[in-house]
Coordinates of C-alpha atoms and ligand atoms in Angstrom, one line a residue:
X488 CA -18.1 1.6 -10.9
X489 CA -14.6 0.0 -10.3
X490 CA -14.1 -3.3 -8.6
X491 CA -13.0 -2.0 -5.3
X492 CA -16.2 0.1 -5.0
X493 CA -18.3 -3.0 -5.8
X494 CA -16.3 -4.9 -3.2
X495 CA -16.9 -2.2 -0.7
X496 CA -20.7 -2.3 -1.1
X497 CA -20.6 -6.1 -0.7
X498 CA -18.6 -5.7 2.4
X499 CA -21.1 -3.1 3.7
X500 CA -23.9 -5.6 3.1
X501 CA -22.0 -8.2 5.1
X502 CA -21.4 -5.8 7.9
X503 CA -25.1 -4.8 8.1
X504 CA -26.1 -8.5 7.9
X505 CA -23.8 -9.2 10.8
X506 CA -25.1 -6.4 12.9
X507 CA -28.6 -7.5 12.1
X508 CA -27.6 -11.0 13.3
X509 CA -28.2 -12.9 10.0
X510 CA -27.2 -16.4 9.1
X511 CA -23.3 -16.6 9.3
X512 CA -23.2 -18.5 5.9
X513 CA -24.9 -15.7 4.2
X514 CA -22.6 -13.1 5.8
X515 CA -19.6 -15.2 4.7
X516 CA -20.9 -15.4 1.2
X517 CA -20.8 -11.6 0.9
X518 CA -17.4 -11.3 2.4
X519 CA -16.0 -14.0 0.1
X520 CA -17.6 -12.4 -2.9
X521 CA -16.2 -9.0 -1.9
X522 CA -12.7 -10.5 -1.7
X523 CA -13.0 -12.1 -5.1
X524 CA -14.2 -8.9 -6.7
X525 CA -11.6 -6.7 -5.1
X526 CA -8.8 -9.0 -6.3
X527 CA -10.2 -9.6 -9.8
X528 CA -7.7 -8.4 -12.4
X529 CA -10.0 -6.7 -14.9
X530 CA -12.9 -4.3 -14.4
X531 CA -16.2 -6.3 -13.8
X532 CA -18.1 -3.4 -15.3
X533 CA -16.5 -4.4 -18.6
X534 CA -17.5 -8.0 -18.1
X535 CA -21.1 -6.9 -17.4
X536 CA -21.2 -4.7 -20.5
X537 CA -20.0 -7.6 -22.6
X538 CA -22.6 -9.9 -21.1
X539 CA -20.1 -12.3 -19.5
X540 CA -21.4 -14.9 -17.1
X541 CA -20.1 -13.8 -13.7
X542 CA -21.1 -17.0 -12.0
X543 CA -18.0 -18.5 -13.5
X544 CA -16.0 -16.6 -11.0
X545 CA -15.3 -18.3 -7.7
X546 CA -17.7 -17.4 -4.8
X547 CA -20.0 -15.6 -7.2
X548 CA -23.4 -17.3 -7.4
X549 CA -26.6 -16.2 -9.2
X550 CA -27.6 -13.6 -6.5
X551 CA -24.2 -12.2 -6.3
X552 CA -23.9 -11.8 -10.1
X553 CA -27.2 -10.0 -10.1
X554 CA -26.0 -7.6 -7.4
X555 CA -22.9 -6.9 -9.3
X556 CA -24.9 -6.2 -12.5
X557 CA -27.2 -3.9 -10.6
X558 CA -24.3 -2.0 -9.1
X559 CA -22.6 -1.6 -12.5
X560 CA -25.8 -0.4 -14.2
X561 CA -27.6 1.6 -11.5
X562 CA -24.6 2.6 -9.4
X563 CA -26.4 1.4 -6.2
X564 CA -27.7 -1.7 -4.7
X565 CA -31.4 -2.0 -3.7
X566 CA -30.6 -4.7 -1.1
X567 CA -28.4 -2.2 0.8
X568 CA -31.3 0.3 0.8
X569 CA -33.6 -2.4 2.2
X570 CA -31.1 -3.4 4.9
X571 CA -30.7 0.2 5.9
X572 CA -34.4 0.2 7.0
X573 CA -33.5 -2.2 9.7
X574 CA -29.9 -1.1 10.6
X575 CA -28.6 2.4 10.2
X576 CA -26.0 2.6 7.4
X577 CA -23.8 4.8 9.6
X578 CA -23.0 1.9 11.8
X579 CA -20.7 0.5 9.1
X580 CA -18.2 3.2 9.9
X581 CA -18.0 2.0 13.5
X582 CA -17.2 -1.6 12.4
X583 CA -14.1 -0.1 10.6
X584 CA -12.6 1.2 13.8
X585 CA -9.7 -1.0 15.0
X586 CA -10.9 -3.3 17.7
X587 CA -14.6 -2.8 17.1
X588 CA -16.2 -5.0 14.5
X589 CA -19.8 -5.8 13.9
X590 CA -20.6 -7.5 17.2
X591 CA -19.5 -4.6 19.3
X592 CA -21.1 -2.0 16.9
X593 CA -24.4 -3.9 17.4
X594 CA -24.1 -3.7 21.2
X595 CA -23.2 0.0 21.1
X596 CA -26.2 0.6 18.9
X597 CA -28.7 -1.5 20.9
X598 CA -27.7 -0.5 24.4
X599 CA -26.5 3.0 23.9
X600 CA -28.4 4.1 20.8
X601 CA -25.0 4.9 19.1
X602 CA -25.3 5.0 15.3
X603 CA -22.2 7.0 14.2
X604 CA -18.7 8.1 15.1
X605 CA -19.8 11.4 16.7
X606 CA -22.3 9.6 18.9
X607 CA -19.8 7.0 19.9
X608 CA -17.3 9.7 20.8
X609 CA -19.9 11.5 22.9
X610 CA -20.9 8.2 24.7
X611 CA -17.2 7.3 25.3
X612 CA -16.5 10.8 26.7
X613 CA -19.5 10.6 29.0
X614 CA -18.1 7.3 30.3
X615 CA -21.1 5.3 29.1
X616 CA -19.1 2.8 27.0
X617 CA -17.1 1.6 29.9
X618 CA -20.2 0.5 31.6
X619 CA -21.2 -2.0 28.9
X620 CA -20.6 -5.7 29.5
X621 CA -17.4 -6.7 27.7
X622 CA -16.1 -3.1 27.2
X623 CA -14.6 -1.5 30.3
X624 CA -12.4 1.6 30.9
X625 CA -9.5 0.5 28.8
X626 CA -11.6 -0.3 25.8
X627 CA -13.3 3.0 26.1
X628 CA -10.0 4.8 26.1
X629 CA -8.9 2.8 23.1
X630 CA -12.1 3.7 21.2
X631 CA -11.5 7.4 21.8
X632 CA -7.9 7.3 20.5
X633 CA -9.0 5.2 17.5
X634 CA -11.6 7.7 16.6
X635 CA -9.0 10.4 16.7
X636 CA -6.6 8.5 14.5
X637 CA -9.4 7.5 12.2
X638 CA -10.2 11.2 11.6
X639 CA -6.6 12.1 11.1
X640 CA -6.1 9.7 8.3
X641 CA -9.5 10.3 6.8
X642 CA -9.3 11.3 3.2
X643 CA -6.0 9.6 2.4
X644 CA -6.3 6.8 -0.1
X645 CA -3.9 3.9 -0.4
X646 CA -1.5 4.3 -3.4
X647 CA -2.7 0.9 -4.8
X648 CA -6.3 2.1 -4.8
X649 CA -5.4 5.4 -6.4
X650 CA -3.6 3.5 -9.1
X651 CA -6.9 1.8 -10.0
X652 CA -8.5 5.2 -10.8
X653 CA -5.5 7.0 -12.1
X654 CA -4.5 4.6 -14.9
X655 CA -7.9 4.7 -16.7
X656 CA -8.3 8.4 -16.2
X657 CA -4.9 9.1 -17.8
X658 CA -5.8 6.8 -20.7
X659 CA -9.0 8.8 -21.2
X660 CA -7.3 12.1 -21.2
X661 CA -4.8 10.9 -23.7
X662 CA -7.6 10.0 -26.1
X663 CA -7.9 13.7 -26.8
X664 CA -5.8 14.6 -29.8
X665 CA -5.1 18.1 -28.5
X666 CA -3.3 16.7 -25.4
X667 CA 0.4 16.1 -26.1
X668 CA 1.1 14.3 -22.9
X669 CA -0.5 13.6 -19.5
X670 CA 1.7 13.5 -16.3
X671 CA 0.7 12.5 -12.8
X672 CA 2.5 14.7 -10.3
X673 CA 2.0 15.2 -6.5
X674 CA 2.5 12.6 -3.8
X675 CA 1.4 9.9 -6.4
X676 CA 4.5 10.5 -8.4
X677 CA 6.6 10.5 -5.3
X678 CA 5.0 7.1 -4.6
X679 CA 3.9 8.0 -1.1
X680 CA 2.0 5.1 0.6
X681 CA -1.2 7.2 0.7
X682 CA -2.4 10.2 -1.3
X683 CA -4.8 13.0 -0.4
X684 CA -5.7 13.8 -4.0
X685 CA -4.3 13.3 -7.5
X686 CA -2.5 16.2 -9.3
X687 CA -2.6 15.8 -13.1
X688 CA -0.9 17.8 -15.7
X689 CA -1.9 17.9 -19.3
X690 CA 0.5 19.3 -21.8
X691 CA -1.5 21.2 -24.5
X692 CA -1.4 24.5 -26.3
X693 CA -5.1 25.2 -25.6
X694 CA -6.6 24.6 -22.2
X695 CA -10.3 25.0 -22.7
X696 CA -11.2 21.9 -24.8
X697 CA -9.0 19.7 -22.5
X698 CA -11.0 21.0 -19.5
X699 CA -14.3 20.2 -21.2
X700 CA -13.0 16.7 -22.0
X701 CA -11.9 16.2 -18.4
X702 CA -15.3 17.3 -17.0
X703 CA -17.1 14.9 -19.1
X704 CA -15.2 11.9 -17.9
X705 CA -17.9 9.4 -17.0
X706 CA -16.5 8.7 -13.5
X707 CA -16.8 12.4 -12.5
X708 CA -19.3 12.9 -9.8
X709 CA -19.0 16.6 -9.4
X710 CA -16.9 19.4 -10.8
X711 CA -15.8 21.3 -7.7
X712 CA -14.2 24.2 -9.5
X713 CA -13.2 25.1 -13.0
X714 CA -11.0 27.9 -14.2
X715 CA -9.1 28.8 -17.3
X716 CA -6.2 26.3 -16.9
X717 CA -7.2 24.4 -13.8
X718 CA -10.2 22.3 -12.6
X719 CA -10.9 20.1 -9.7
X720 CA -13.3 17.3 -9.8
X721 CA -14.5 14.6 -7.4
X722 CA -14.7 11.1 -8.8
X723 CA -17.5 8.8 -7.9
X724 CA -15.0 6.8 -5.9
X725 CA -14.5 9.8 -3.6
X726 CA -11.1 10.7 -5.0
X727 CA -10.4 14.4 -5.7
X728 CA -8.5 15.1 -8.9
X729 CA -6.8 18.4 -9.9
X730 CA -6.0 19.0 -13.5
X731 CA -3.8 21.8 -14.8
X732 CA -3.2 22.4 -18.4
X733 CA 0.3 23.6 -19.2
X734 CA 1.9 24.7 -22.4
X735 CA 4.9 22.6 -23.6
X736 CA 7.3 25.4 -22.8
X737 CA 6.5 25.0 -19.1
X738 CA 6.1 21.2 -19.1
X739 CA 9.2 20.5 -16.9
X740 CA 8.8 23.4 -14.6
X741 CA 5.2 22.6 -13.9
X742 CA 6.0 18.9 -13.4
X743 CA 8.7 19.8 -10.9
X744 CA 6.5 22.3 -9.1
X745 CA 3.4 20.0 -8.8
X746 CA 5.4 17.0 -7.9
X747 CA 6.6 18.7 -4.8
X748 CA 7.0 18.0 -2.0
X749 CA 6.3 21.5 -0.9
X750 CA 9.4 21.4 1.3
X751 CA 11.5 20.3 -1.6
X752 CA 10.1 23.1 -3.7
X753 CA 10.8 25.7 -1.1
X754 CA 14.5 24.7 -1.0
X755 CA 14.7 24.8 -4.8
X756 CA 13.2 28.2 -4.9
X757 CA 15.7 29.6 -2.4
X758 CA 18.4 28.1 -4.4
X759 CA 17.2 29.8 -7.5
X760 CA 17.0 33.2 -5.7
X761 CA 20.7 32.8 -4.6
X762 CA 21.6 32.4 -8.3
X763 CA 19.7 35.5 -9.3
X764 CA 17.0 33.3 -10.8
X765 CA 13.2 32.9 -10.3
X766 CA 11.7 29.5 -10.3
X767 CA 7.9 29.0 -10.7
X768 CA 5.6 26.5 -12.3
X769 CA 6.1 28.4 -15.6
X770 CA 9.9 28.1 -15.8
X771 CA 13.2 29.4 -14.6
X772 CA 13.7 33.1 -15.3
X773 CA 16.6 35.5 -15.0
X774 CA 15.6 39.0 -13.9
X775 CA 12.1 40.4 -13.3
X776 CA 10.4 41.0 -10.0
X777 CA 10.0 38.0 -7.7
X778 CA 6.5 39.2 -6.7
X779 CA 5.6 40.4 -10.2
X780 CA 2.1 40.0 -11.5
X781 CA 3.5 38.8 -14.8
X782 CA 4.8 35.2 -14.5
X783 CA 6.7 35.6 -17.8
X784 CA 8.7 38.6 -16.8
X785 CA 12.5 38.4 -17.3
X786 CA 14.6 36.1 -19.5
X787 CA 13.3 32.5 -19.9
X788 CA 16.2 30.1 -18.9
X789 CA 14.5 26.7 -18.7
X790 CA 11.1 25.1 -18.3
X791 CA 10.2 22.6 -21.0
X792 CA 12.2 19.8 -19.5
X793 CA 12.5 18.8 -15.9
X794 CA 16.2 17.9 -16.1
X795 CA 16.9 21.3 -17.6
X796 CA 15.1 23.0 -14.7
X797 CA 17.3 21.2 -12.2
X798 CA 20.4 21.9 -14.4
X799 CA 19.6 25.6 -14.3
X800 CA 19.9 25.3 -10.5
X801 CA 23.3 23.5 -10.9
X802 CA 21.7 20.2 -9.8
X803 CA 21.3 16.8 -11.5
X804 CA 17.8 15.5 -11.9
X805 CA 16.5 14.1 -8.6
X806 CA 14.2 11.1 -8.6
X807 CA 10.7 12.0 -7.4
X808 CA 10.8 9.5 -4.5
X809 CA 13.6 11.4 -2.9
X810 CA 11.9 14.8 -3.1
X811 CA 10.9 15.1 0.6
X812 CA 13.6 17.5 1.7
X813 CA 15.5 14.8 3.6
X814 CA 18.8 16.0 2.4
X815 CA 18.5 15.1 -1.2
X816 CA 19.3 18.5 -2.5
X817 CA 22.5 18.7 -0.6
X818 CA 23.5 15.2 -1.7
X819 CA 22.6 16.0 -5.3
X820 CA 24.8 19.1 -5.2
X821 CA 27.8 17.0 -4.2
X822 CA 27.0 14.6 -7.0
X823 CA 26.3 11.8 -4.5
X824 CA 22.8 10.8 -5.2
X825 CA 22.1 7.2 -4.4
X826 CA 21.9 4.7 -7.2
X827 CA 18.4 3.7 -6.2
X828 CA 17.2 0.2 -6.4
X829 CA 15.0 -0.8 -9.4
X830 CA 12.7 -3.7 -9.8
X831 CA 15.1 -5.5 -12.2
X832 CA 17.6 -5.8 -9.4
X833 CA 15.4 -8.2 -7.4
X834 CA 16.5 -11.8 -7.9
X835 CA 14.0 -13.6 -5.7
X836 CA 10.9 -13.2 -3.6
X837 CA 11.2 -14.5 0.0
X838 CA 7.7 -14.5 1.3
X839 CA 4.7 -16.3 -0.3
X840 CA 2.0 -18.7 0.5
X841 CA 0.6 -21.7 -1.4
X842 CA -2.5 -23.8 -1.2
X843 CA -0.7 -25.6 1.6
X844 CA -2.0 -22.8 3.9
X845 CA -4.0 -19.8 2.8
X846 CA -2.6 -19.2 -0.7
X847 CA -4.8 -19.6 -3.7
X848 CA -2.3 -21.2 -6.1
X849 CA -0.4 -24.4 -5.8
X850 CA 3.3 -24.6 -4.9
X851 CA 4.2 -25.6 -8.5
X852 CA 2.1 -22.8 -10.0
X853 CA 3.9 -20.3 -7.7
X854 CA 7.2 -21.7 -8.8
X855 CA 6.3 -21.3 -12.5
X856 CA 5.2 -17.7 -12.0
X857 CA 8.4 -16.9 -10.1
X858 CA 10.5 -18.4 -12.9
X859 CA 8.5 -16.6 -15.5
X860 CA 9.4 -13.3 -13.8
X861 CA 13.0 -14.3 -14.3
X862 CA 13.8 -14.8 -10.6
X863 CA 16.8 -17.0 -9.7
X864 CA 15.3 -18.2 -6.4
X865 CA 12.2 -17.8 -4.2
X866 CA 10.9 -19.1 -0.9
X867 CA 7.7 -20.9 -0.1
X868 CA 6.7 -19.7 3.4
X869 CA 3.3 -21.1 4.4
X870 CA 1.9 -20.3 7.8
X871 CA 2.5 -22.3 11.0
X872 CA -0.1 -24.2 12.9
X873 CA -1.3 -21.6 15.4
X874 CA -2.9 -19.7 12.5
X875 CA -5.6 -22.4 12.2
X876 CA -7.9 -20.2 10.1
X877 CA -5.2 -20.0 7.4
X878 CA -4.7 -23.7 7.5
X879 CA -1.3 -23.2 9.1
X880 CA 0.9 -26.3 9.0
X881 CA 2.0 -28.5 11.9
X882 CA 5.2 -30.6 11.8
X883 CA 3.5 -33.5 10.1
X884 CA 1.9 -31.4 7.4
X885 CA 5.2 -29.5 6.9
X886 CA 6.9 -32.9 6.4
X887 CA 4.3 -33.7 3.8
X888 CA 5.0 -30.4 2.1
X889 CA 8.7 -31.2 2.0
X890 CA 7.9 -34.4 0.0
X891 CA 6.1 -32.3 -2.6
X892 CA 8.9 -29.8 -2.6
X893 CA 11.4 -32.6 -3.4
X894 CA 9.2 -33.8 -6.3
X895 CA 8.9 -30.3 -7.6
X896 CA 12.6 -29.6 -7.3
X897 CA 13.2 -32.7 -9.4
X898 CA 10.9 -31.4 -12.1
X899 CA 12.3 -27.9 -12.2
X900 CA 15.9 -26.8 -12.5
X901 CA 15.1 -23.3 -13.8
X902 CA 14.8 -21.7 -10.4
X903 CA 16.0 -22.4 -6.8
X904 CA 13.2 -23.2 -4.4
X905 CA 13.9 -22.4 -0.8
X906 CA 12.0 -24.4 1.8
X907 CA 10.7 -22.0 4.2
X908 CA 8.0 -21.1 6.7
X909 CA 6.4 -18.0 8.1
X910 CA 6.5 -19.1 11.7
X911 CA 4.3 -17.3 14.2
X912 CA 5.8 -15.6 17.2
X913 CA 3.8 -16.9 20.2
X914 CA 2.9 -14.7 23.2
X915 CA 6.2 -15.1 25.2
X916 CA 8.4 -15.0 22.1
X917 CA 8.5 -18.8 21.5
X918 CA 8.2 -20.0 18.0
X919 CA 5.3 -22.0 16.6
X920 CA 7.5 -24.8 15.3
X921 CA 9.9 -27.2 17.0
X922 CA 13.7 -26.7 16.8
X923 CA 14.3 -29.9 15.0
X924 CA 12.0 -28.8 12.1
X925 CA 13.3 -25.2 12.2
X926 CA 16.8 -26.5 11.7
X927 CA 15.8 -28.3 8.5
X928 CA 14.3 -25.3 6.8
X929 CA 16.3 -23.3 4.3
X930 CA 14.8 -20.0 5.4
X931 CA 12.8 -19.1 8.5
X932 CA 10.6 -16.0 8.6
X933 CA 9.0 -15.0 11.9
X934 CA 6.1 -12.7 12.4
X935 CA 3.5 -11.5 14.9
X936 CA -0.2 -12.3 14.1
X937 CA -1.6 -12.1 17.6
X938 CA -1.6 -10.1 20.8
X939 CA -0.8 -6.9 18.9
X940 CA -1.9 -5.0 22.1
X941 CA 0.7 -6.2 24.6
X942 CA 2.4 -3.5 26.7
X943 CA 5.3 -2.0 24.7
X944 CA 8.1 -3.4 26.9
X945 CA 6.6 -6.9 26.8
X946 CA 6.1 -6.7 23.0
X947 CA 9.7 -5.6 22.6
X948 CA 11.0 -8.4 24.7
X949 CA 8.7 -10.9 23.0
X950 CA 10.0 -10.1 19.5
X951 CA 13.6 -9.7 20.5
X952 CA 13.5 -13.2 22.1
X953 CA 12.1 -14.7 18.9
X954 CA 14.8 -12.9 16.8
X955 CA 17.5 -14.5 18.9
X956 CA 16.5 -18.0 18.1
X957 CA 19.4 -19.4 16.1
X958 CA 17.3 -20.7 13.2
X959 CA 15.6 -17.4 12.4
X960 CA 16.6 -15.5 9.2
X961 CA 14.0 -12.8 8.6
X962 CA 11.6 -10.7 10.8
X963 CA 8.5 -10.3 8.5
X964 CA 6.2 -7.3 8.5
X965 CA 7.9 -6.0 11.7
X966 CA 5.4 -3.4 12.9
X967 CA 2.2 -5.3 12.0
X968 CA 0.5 -2.2 10.7
X969 CA -2.0 -2.3 7.9
X970 CA -2.4 1.1 6.2
X971 CA -5.7 2.8 7.1
X972 CA -6.7 -0.3 9.0
X973 CA -4.5 -1.3 11.8
X974 CA -1.9 0.8 13.6
X975 CA 1.6 -0.4 14.2
X976 CA 2.2 -2.3 17.4
X977 CA 3.4 -0.3 20.3
X978 CA 7.0 -1.4 20.9
X979 CA 10.6 -0.2 20.7
X980 CA 11.3 -0.8 17.0
X981 CA 14.8 0.6 17.4
X982 CA 15.7 -1.9 20.1
X983 CA 14.2 -4.7 18.0
X984 CA 16.2 -3.7 14.9
X985 CA 19.3 -3.4 16.9
X986 CA 18.8 -6.9 18.2
X987 CA 18.1 -8.1 14.6
X988 CA 21.4 -6.5 13.4
X989 CA 23.3 -8.2 16.2
X990 CA 21.7 -11.5 15.6
X991 CA 22.2 -11.5 11.8
X992 CA 18.5 -11.4 11.2
X993 CA 17.2 -9.4 8.3
X994 CA 14.2 -7.1 8.5
X995 CA 11.5 -7.3 5.8
X996 CA 10.0 -4.6 3.7
X997 CA 6.7 -6.3 3.1
X998 CA 5.8 -5.0 -0.3
X999 CA 2.1 -5.7 0.0
X1000 CA 0.5 -2.2 -0.6
X1001 CA -1.8 -2.7 2.4
X1002 CA 1.2 -3.1 4.6
X1003 CA 4.4 -1.5 3.3
X1004 CA 6.0 -2.6 6.6
X1005 CA 8.7 -1.3 7.3
X1006 CA 7.9 2.1 5.9
X1007 CA 10.4 4.5 4.3
X1008 CA 11.6 6.3 7.5
X1009 CA 11.9 3.0 9.4
X1010 CA 13.9 1.5 6.6
X1011 CA 16.3 4.4 6.6
X1012 CA 16.8 3.7 10.3
X1013 CA 17.2 0.0 9.7
X1014 CA 20.0 0.7 7.3
X1015 CA 21.6 3.1 9.8
X1016 CA 21.5 0.3 12.4
X1017 CA 23.2 -2.1 10.1
X1018 CA 20.3 -4.4 9.5
X1019 CA 20.1 -6.6 6.4
X1020 CA 16.9 -5.7 4.5
X1021 CA 14.8 -8.0 2.2
X1022 CA 11.8 -7.0 0.0
X1023 CA 9.1 -9.6 -0.3
X1024 CA 5.5 -9.6 -1.6
X1025 CA 3.8 -11.9 0.8
X1026 CA 2.0 -13.2 -2.3
X1027 CA -1.1 -15.3 -1.8
X1028 CA -1.6 -15.9 -5.5
X1029 CA 0.6 -15.6 -8.6
X1030 CA -0.8 -12.1 -9.5
X1031 CA 0.4 -10.8 -6.1
X1032 CA 4.0 -11.3 -7.2
X1033 CA 3.6 -8.0 -9.2
X1034 CA 3.2 -6.2 -5.9
X1035 CA 7.0 -6.2 -5.6
X1036 CA 6.8 -2.8 -7.5
X1037 CA 5.2 -1.2 -4.4
X1038 CA 8.0 -2.5 -2.2
X1039 CA 10.7 -1.3 -4.6
X1040 CA 9.1 2.2 -4.7
X1041 CA 9.0 2.4 -0.9
X1042 CA 12.6 1.2 -0.8
X1043 CA 13.5 4.0 -3.2
X1044 CA 11.8 6.5 -0.9
X1045 CA 14.1 5.2 1.8
X1046 CA 17.2 5.9 -0.4
X1047 CA 18.0 2.1 -0.7
X1048 CA 20.5 0.9 -3.2
X1049 CA 20.7 -2.6 -4.6
X1050 CA 23.5 -3.3 -2.2
X1051 CA 21.3 -2.6 0.8
X1052 CA 18.8 -5.3 -0.2
X1053 CA 19.7 -9.0 0.3
X1054 CA 17.5 -10.4 -2.3
X1055 CA 19.4 -8.6 -5.1
X1056 CA 22.3 -11.0 -4.5
X1057 CA 23.0 -14.0 -6.8
X1058 CA 21.8 -17.2 -5.2
X1059 CA 25.0 -18.5 -3.8
X1060 CA 26.0 -15.2 -2.2
X1061 CA 22.5 -14.8 -1.0
X1062 CA 22.5 -18.1 0.9
X1063 CA 25.9 -17.4 2.3
X1064 CA 24.8 -14.0 3.6
X1065 CA 21.5 -15.3 4.9
X1066 CA 23.3 -17.9 7.0
X1067 CA 26.1 -15.7 8.2
X1068 CA 26.0 -15.1 11.9
Ligands
DGT1715 P1 -1.0 15.0 -0.8 O1 -1.9 15.5 -1.8 O2 -1.3 15.4 0.6 O3 -0.9 13.5 -0.8 O4 0.5 15.5 -1.1 P2 1.0 16.4 -2.3 O5 2.4 16.5 -2.1 O6 0.5 15.8 -3.6 O7 0.4 17.8 -2.0 P3 -0.7 18.7 -2.8 O8 -1.6 17.9 -3.6 O9 -1.2 19.7 -1.8 O10 0.2 19.6 -3.8 C1 0.9 19.0 -4.9 C2 2.2 19.7 -5.1 O11 2.0 21.0 -5.5 C3 3.0 19.7 -3.8 O12 3.7 18.5 -3.6 C4 3.9 20.9 -4.1 C5 3.1 21.8 -4.9 N1 2.5 22.9 -4.0 C6 1.2 23.0 -3.6 N2 1.1 24.0 -2.9 C7 2.3 24.6 -2.8 C8 2.8 25.8 -2.1 O13 2.1 26.5 -1.5 N3 4.1 26.1 -2.3 C9 4.9 25.3 -3.0 N4 6.2 25.6 -3.2 N5 4.5 24.2 -3.6 C10 3.2 23.9 -3.5
CA1716 CA1 -1.7 15.6 -4.1
ZN1717 ZN1 1.6 -13.3 6.3

């Protein structure tokens, strides 16, 4: 069992306890433990196997350590089974709907006997939900549309979660001596923000033993289908994995085919036909019937290497992130593929938190971690006071932080520390910090953390007003969405980005894999509108600085080049550009 599954079970326990009305401290203990487990860098199952003492971890007491041990060894938690006698497990799903939570789920259950999504949908359609105290017509409508969206995205896993399963699985497959190479294709290779399943290729002469090895992977829950060169399994985590075994001569062709996207492939195939060629997952062939039963018919032109496959179609190799049929083939044909941004081009991270607000590491520790990554500069941007639960800073506290910043600057000349803040945008578009303080900051980020549900016109006006404040530099996580969890705010993003472009305010690509906000399509639009773009991690601990890779990958999907991203500039130029009107 991987850490995120353990964390999910602990979250489930917390949800059930909350619905049951247990002691808030007990509920909190499970939530805290779930967070620690989810963010723990190494698999806890290994620690358990090695007999490590889990109580040395923060928020993990004796009971919690016992639960984790039980989960790792038995794959289930007896406490959860016990709790489910009192509260139906299916209620947990309700608490995951945006705007519901445990309190409301409890009310729906107790007053309307609703225990799952289907029953909730029926009750809302019958108009019964609106009648409950504290719900009303509007909430009822919202519930119906949330259920619909929830169903639509069901079954798509966040890329960061998929990474947790894919990396060990690939390692396992590579242990087999008969496997020459393992490749991950599909949307995972294109680095899409969510994936429906994982498409693996194993390069090997003989498929059968590889299939057997695959099926005996300990994390496999069920082999859904198994043929000569292809099998599909379901992992215990609920992720579906397809494996195809491909001979070396078809390595490149199969990789291109299964990387997709489907739309990109269709274009490539048409291109092949125009050249009197046939493109398939086996290779590029000249002659032979297009609909032939024999995939090897005709003269073999290319297939072992992906670049050669593209060359056979008179194209340069196209980076997987671009293969969405958004004009990449046409641009490649003209030899004008963008010089996509890479992680090495990033010279500084512009959003992170420290122990001054809700970060887990001290300011100086964050500095050392940024310097160790080779950054030239970084910004400390703790929360402002309205976010009381994050320990947001008021002016007095911020002044205290500045004293510490001066001391730290005096001790470190290896990196430039920008004095910043992530200032909340209040309901009417005012900022949660006085002008006199704003003026003294090196960098001002603004973001919405409340009233996500304002009417669109009001939301647009609110954000635009905040952007026009003369001290503001960056609009952080502009849409507020959290993947699979919170929908983007309803507002006119185009108008807001236009306003940002005119006000010399950059828009952020928040690299956190739960957010990736702006997304690829929105970033393309931002560039079109002339917005400056920055990529930041929103790190809350040093380990989060690594999440920059997810941001860079999404930026690549948006065709961004280093010149499109402000924090690829050397420090002096960066500061000049940041402060340019
Ligand atoms: P996903 O799984 O929804 O996140 O997205 P993909 O792109 O991984 O889609 P998937 O798993 O259905 O298929 C993997 C790749 O295989 C896809 O990107 C292109 C290729 N492929 C699958 N079916 C077809 C097809 O009918 N025609 C063509 N040309 N390619 C296909
Ligand atoms: Ca796929
Ligand atoms: Zn934040």
